[in-house]
mmCIF file of C-alpha atoms in Angstrom:
data_model
loop_
_atom_site.group_PDB
_atom_site.id
_atom_site.type_symbol
_atom_site.label_atom_id
_atom_site.label_comp_id
_atom_site.label_asym_id
_atom_site.label_seq_id
_atom_site.Cartn_x
_atom_site.Cartn_y
_atom_site.Cartn_z
ATOM 1 C CA UNK A 1389 45.653 -7.480 -8.174
ATOM 2 C CA UNK A 1390 43.153 -10.243 -8.962
ATOM 3 C CA UNK A 1391 39.519 -9.349 -9.481
ATOM 4 C CA UNK A 1392 37.254 -9.987 -6.500
ATOM 5 C CA UNK A 1393 34.750 -12.831 -6.920
ATOM 6 C CA UNK A 1394 32.011 -10.451 -5.747
ATOM 7 C CA UNK A 1395 30.926 -6.828 -6.073
ATOM 8 C CA UNK A 1396 30.433 -4.513 -3.119
ATOM 9 C CA UNK A 1397 27.204 -2.467 -3.137
ATOM 10 C CA UNK A 1398 27.264 0.220 -0.435
ATOM 11 C CA UNK A 1399 24.151 1.949 0.905
ATOM 12 C CA UNK A 1400 24.297 5.649 1.757
ATOM 13 C CA UNK A 1401 21.200 5.442 3.997
ATOM 14 C CA UNK A 1402 23.284 5.740 7.185
ATOM 15 C CA UNK A 1403 25.197 8.736 5.820
ATOM 16 C CA UNK A 1404 24.680 12.296 7.020
ATOM 17 C CA UNK A 1405 21.466 13.381 5.265
ATOM 18 C CA UNK A 1406 22.804 16.948 5.083
ATOM 19 C CA UNK A 1407 26.037 15.842 3.405
ATOM 20 C CA UNK A 1408 25.370 12.768 1.266
ATOM 21 C CA UNK A 1409 28.247 13.692 -1.033
ATOM 22 C CA UNK A 1410 30.591 12.798 1.835
ATOM 23 C CA UNK A 1411 28.928 9.370 2.130
ATOM 24 C CA UNK A 1412 29.330 8.841 -1.626
ATOM 25 C CA UNK A 1413 33.013 9.817 -1.556
ATOM 26 C CA UNK A 1414 33.637 7.590 1.482
ATOM 27 C CA UNK A 1415 32.073 4.631 -0.330
ATOM 28 C CA UNK A 1416 34.175 5.320 -3.434
ATOM 29 C CA UNK A 1417 37.402 5.546 -1.425
ATOM 30 C CA UNK A 1418 36.531 2.330 0.423
ATOM 31 C CA UNK A 1419 36.371 0.437 -2.872
ATOM 32 C CA UNK A 1420 32.623 0.186 -3.437
ATOM 33 C CA UNK A 1421 31.571 -1.140 -6.838
ATOM 34 C CA UNK A 1422 28.021 0.254 -6.612
ATOM 35 C CA UNK A 1423 26.137 2.908 -4.630
ATOM 36 C CA UNK A 1424 22.790 1.744 -3.227
ATOM 37 C CA UNK A 1425 20.016 4.160 -2.311
ATOM 38 C CA UNK A 1426 17.240 2.876 -0.049
ATOM 39 C CA UNK A 1427 14.007 4.686 -0.919
ATOM 40 C CA UNK A 1428 11.554 4.327 1.999
ATOM 41 C CA UNK A 1429 8.024 5.773 1.934
ATOM 42 C CA UNK A 1430 7.042 5.405 5.592
ATOM 43 C CA UNK A 1431 4.388 2.754 4.839
ATOM 44 C CA UNK A 1432 6.236 -0.458 3.945
ATOM 45 C CA UNK A 1433 8.865 0.396 6.554
ATOM 46 C CA UNK A 1434 8.476 3.069 9.257
ATOM 47 C CA UNK A 1435 11.312 5.191 7.846
ATOM 48 C CA UNK A 1436 11.021 7.938 5.239
ATOM 49 C CA UNK A 1437 14.226 8.451 3.285
ATOM 50 C CA UNK A 1438 15.332 9.596 -0.165
ATOM 51 C CA UNK A 1439 13.332 10.534 -3.239
ATOM 52 C CA UNK A 1440 14.076 10.627 -6.935
ATOM 53 C CA UNK A 1441 16.066 13.871 -6.715
ATOM 54 C CA UNK A 1442 18.650 12.193 -4.469
ATOM 55 C CA UNK A 1443 18.945 9.360 -6.991
ATOM 56 C CA UNK A 1444 19.381 11.856 -9.838
ATOM 57 C CA UNK A 1445 22.025 13.883 -7.978
ATOM 58 C CA UNK A 1446 23.884 10.764 -6.865
ATOM 59 C CA UNK A 1447 24.114 9.629 -10.491
ATOM 60 C CA UNK A 1448 25.577 13.045 -11.362
ATOM 61 C CA UNK A 1449 28.170 12.921 -8.563
ATOM 62 C CA UNK A 1450 29.656 9.451 -9.046
ATOM 63 C CA UNK A 1451 30.912 7.303 -11.873
ATOM 64 C CA UNK A 1452 29.831 4.174 -9.995
ATOM 65 C CA UNK A 1453 26.578 2.451 -10.959
ATOM 66 C CA UNK A 1454 23.665 3.514 -8.734
ATOM 67 C CA UNK A 1455 20.970 1.097 -7.566
ATOM 68 C CA UNK A 1456 17.663 2.226 -6.058
ATOM 69 C CA UNK A 1457 16.219 -0.184 -3.481
ATOM 70 C CA UNK A 1458 12.490 0.574 -3.382
ATOM 71 C CA UNK A 1459 11.054 -0.035 0.071
ATOM 72 C CA UNK A 1460 7.549 1.194 -0.733
#
């Protein structure tokens, strides 16, 4: 199979907040090249989402690179 001319970075923001491991595994099975974590503080955008512990745990649970998108 030829390499894709792009990489797929998948956000887990829409995943079940009580079971983010499922969102990570779904992204891996779907062929994601990266996991993206949107970190929202409730000021820059109205949503409050993940903190540094979620980033740390995500890095422990996947072999994919993890990117933190700071929306603060």
